[in-house]
Amino acid sequence: MANIKSAKKRILVNRTKAERNKSIKSGVKTAIKKVYAAIDAKDKVAAQSALLAATSAIDKATKKGVYHKNTSARKVSRMALAVNKMA
């Protein structure tokens, strides 16, 4: 355990931020799963609306610094490609 006051504070702040990041990442993963579930169900309308919601969630996570911009671009691109490939 840290002895210095600033180190103790840093531990608390890091724990708080880690919990926040975990929550945001979990929400993004759920949104992505909904997109792929709609694709598996062959429901193009649901997939497109889920893609819109997932893209929004990913962009918000990127803006908050949870994801790197290239990571978010890759995730969005792959989902969009999968939705567009649907017949």
PDB file of C-alpha atoms in Angstrom:
ATOM      1  CA  MET A   1       0.000   0.000   0.000  1.00  0.00           C
ATOM      2  CA  ALA A   2       1.218   3.480  -0.822  1.00  0.00           C
ATOM      3  CA  ASN A   3       2.400   5.766   1.978  1.00  0.00           C
ATOM      4  CA  ILE A   4       2.402   9.086   0.141  1.00  0.00           C
ATOM      5  CA  LYS A   5      -0.871  10.990   0.067  1.00  0.00           C
ATOM      6  CA  SER A   6      -0.733  11.720  -3.673  1.00  0.00           C
ATOM      7  CA  ALA A   7      -0.046   8.047  -4.415  1.00  0.00           C
ATOM      8  CA  LYS A   8      -3.059   7.028  -2.320  1.00  0.00           C
ATOM      9  CA  LYS A   9      -5.227   9.504  -4.214  1.00  0.00           C
ATOM     10  CA  ARG A  10      -3.866   8.236  -7.543  1.00  0.00           C
ATOM     11  CA  ILE A  11      -4.876   4.680  -6.585  1.00  0.00           C
ATOM     12  CA  LEU A  12      -8.428   5.827  -5.818  1.00  0.00           C
ATOM     13  CA  VAL A  13      -8.686   7.884  -9.010  1.00  0.00           C
ATOM     14  CA  ASN A  14      -7.357   5.012 -11.135  1.00  0.00           C
ATOM     15  CA  ARG A  15      -9.875   2.627  -9.579  1.00  0.00           C
ATOM     16  CA  THR A  16     -12.728   5.056 -10.296  1.00  0.00           C
ATOM     17  CA  LYS A  17     -11.648   5.566 -13.898  1.00  0.00           C
ATOM     18  CA  ALA A  18     -11.168   1.819 -14.432  1.00  0.00           C
ATOM     19  CA  GLU A  19     -14.748   1.170 -13.241  1.00  0.00           C
ATOM     20  CA  ARG A  20     -16.054   3.899 -15.564  1.00  0.00           C
ATOM     21  CA  ASN A  21     -14.112   2.508 -18.518  1.00  0.00           C
ATOM     22  CA  LYS A  22     -15.315  -1.027 -17.760  1.00  0.00           C
ATOM     23  CA  SER A  23     -18.928   0.165 -17.716  1.00  0.00           C
ATOM     24  CA  ILE A  24     -18.562   2.015 -21.023  1.00  0.00           C
ATOM     25  CA  LYS A  25     -16.776  -0.914 -22.704  1.00  0.00           C
ATOM     26  CA  SER A  26     -19.465  -3.292 -21.487  1.00  0.00           C
ATOM     27  CA  GLY A  27     -22.163  -1.098 -23.032  1.00  0.00           C
ATOM     28  CA  VAL A  28     -20.294  -0.993 -26.333  1.00  0.00           C
ATOM     29  CA  LYS A  29     -19.867  -4.777 -26.364  1.00  0.00           C
ATOM     30  CA  THR A  30     -23.590  -5.224 -25.716  1.00  0.00           C
ATOM     31  CA  ALA A  31     -24.442  -2.868 -28.587  1.00  0.00           C
ATOM     32  CA  ILE A  32     -22.093  -4.770 -30.922  1.00  0.00           C
ATOM     33  CA  LYS A  33     -23.641  -8.102 -29.894  1.00  0.00           C
ATOM     34  CA  LYS A  34     -27.092  -6.734 -30.758  1.00  0.00           C
ATOM     35  CA  VAL A  35     -25.883  -5.875 -34.270  1.00  0.00           C
ATOM     36  CA  TYR A  36     -24.474  -9.343 -34.878  1.00  0.00           C
ATOM     37  CA  ALA A  37     -27.561 -10.998 -33.336  1.00  0.00           C
ATOM     38  CA  ALA A  38     -29.750  -9.098 -35.816  1.00  0.00           C
ATOM     39  CA  ILE A  39     -27.434 -10.146 -38.651  1.00  0.00           C
ATOM     40  CA  ASP A  40     -27.659 -13.798 -37.573  1.00  0.00           C
ATOM     41  CA  ALA A  41     -31.459 -13.478 -37.451  1.00  0.00           C
ATOM     42  CA  LYS A  42     -31.330 -12.039 -41.003  1.00  0.00           C
ATOM     43  CA  ASP A  43     -33.309  -8.979 -39.907  1.00  0.00           C
ATOM     44  CA  LYS A  44     -31.848  -6.145 -41.973  1.00  0.00           C
ATOM     45  CA  VAL A  45     -34.012  -3.376 -40.481  1.00  0.00           C
ATOM     46  CA  ALA A  46     -33.101  -4.355 -36.918  1.00  0.00           C
ATOM     47  CA  ALA A  47     -29.454  -4.722 -37.911  1.00  0.00           C
ATOM     48  CA  GLN A  48     -29.379  -1.222 -39.395  1.00  0.00           C
ATOM     49  CA  SER A  49     -30.980   0.362 -36.343  1.00  0.00           C
ATOM     50  CA  ALA A  50     -28.677  -1.622 -34.029  1.00  0.00           C
ATOM     51  CA  LEU A  51     -25.707  -0.506 -36.145  1.00  0.00           C
ATOM     52  CA  LEU A  52     -26.725   3.119 -35.686  1.00  0.00           C
ATOM     53  CA  ALA A  53     -26.969   2.679 -31.909  1.00  0.00           C
ATOM     54  CA  ALA A  54     -23.691   0.758 -31.707  1.00  0.00           C
ATOM     55  CA  THR A  55     -21.874   3.353 -33.806  1.00  0.00           C
ATOM     56  CA  SER A  56     -23.127   6.069 -31.500  1.00  0.00           C
ATOM     57  CA  ALA A  57     -21.994   4.146 -28.406  1.00  0.00           C
ATOM     58  CA  ILE A  58     -18.556   3.513 -29.908  1.00  0.00           C
ATOM     59  CA  ASP A  59     -18.142   7.165 -30.910  1.00  0.00           C
ATOM     60  CA  LYS A  60     -19.075   8.319 -27.404  1.00  0.00           C
ATOM     61  CA  ALA A  61     -16.592   5.863 -25.871  1.00  0.00           C
ATOM     62  CA  THR A  62     -13.894   7.169 -28.212  1.00  0.00           C
ATOM     63  CA  LYS A  63     -14.684  10.761 -27.313  1.00  0.00           C
ATOM     64  CA  LYS A  64     -14.275   9.875 -23.627  1.00  0.00           C
ATOM     65  CA  GLY A  65     -10.899   8.262 -24.314  1.00  0.00           C
ATOM     66  CA  VAL A  66     -11.954   4.674 -23.641  1.00  0.00           C
ATOM     67  CA  TYR A  67     -11.062   3.520 -27.168  1.00  0.00           C
ATOM     68  CA  HIS A  68      -8.380   4.737 -29.570  1.00  0.00           C
ATOM     69  CA  LYS A  69      -9.865   6.345 -32.670  1.00  0.00           C
ATOM     70  CA  ASN A  70      -8.452   3.666 -34.977  1.00  0.00           C
ATOM     71  CA  THR A  71      -9.927   0.908 -32.807  1.00  0.00           C
ATOM     72  CA  SER A  72     -13.351   2.487 -32.942  1.00  0.00           C
ATOM     73  CA  ALA A  73     -13.065   3.065 -36.698  1.00  0.00           C
ATOM     74  CA  ARG A  74     -12.158  -0.607 -37.188  1.00  0.00           C
ATOM     75  CA  LYS A  75     -15.096  -1.817 -35.094  1.00  0.00           C
ATOM     76  CA  VAL A  76     -17.580   0.446 -36.900  1.00  0.00           C
ATOM     77  CA  SER A  77     -16.181  -0.486 -40.300  1.00  0.00           C
ATOM     78  CA  ARG A  78     -16.459  -4.220 -39.670  1.00  0.00           C
ATOM     79  CA  MET A  79     -20.015  -3.932 -38.394  1.00  0.00           C
ATOM     80  CA  ALA A  80     -21.077  -1.726 -41.309  1.00  0.00           C
ATOM     81  CA  LEU A  81     -19.531  -4.176 -43.773  1.00  0.00           C
ATOM     82  CA  ALA A  82     -21.375  -7.092 -42.149  1.00  0.00           C
ATOM     83  CA  VAL A  83     -24.699  -5.236 -42.259  1.00  0.00           C
ATOM     84  CA  ASN A  84     -24.173  -4.140 -45.862  1.00  0.00           C
ATOM     85  CA  LYS A  85     -23.370  -7.715 -46.930  1.00  0.00           C
ATOM     86  CA  MET A  86     -26.829  -8.853 -45.839  1.00  0.00           C
ATOM     87  CA  ALA A  87     -29.070  -9.815 -48.732  1.00  0.00           C
TER      88      ALA A  87
END
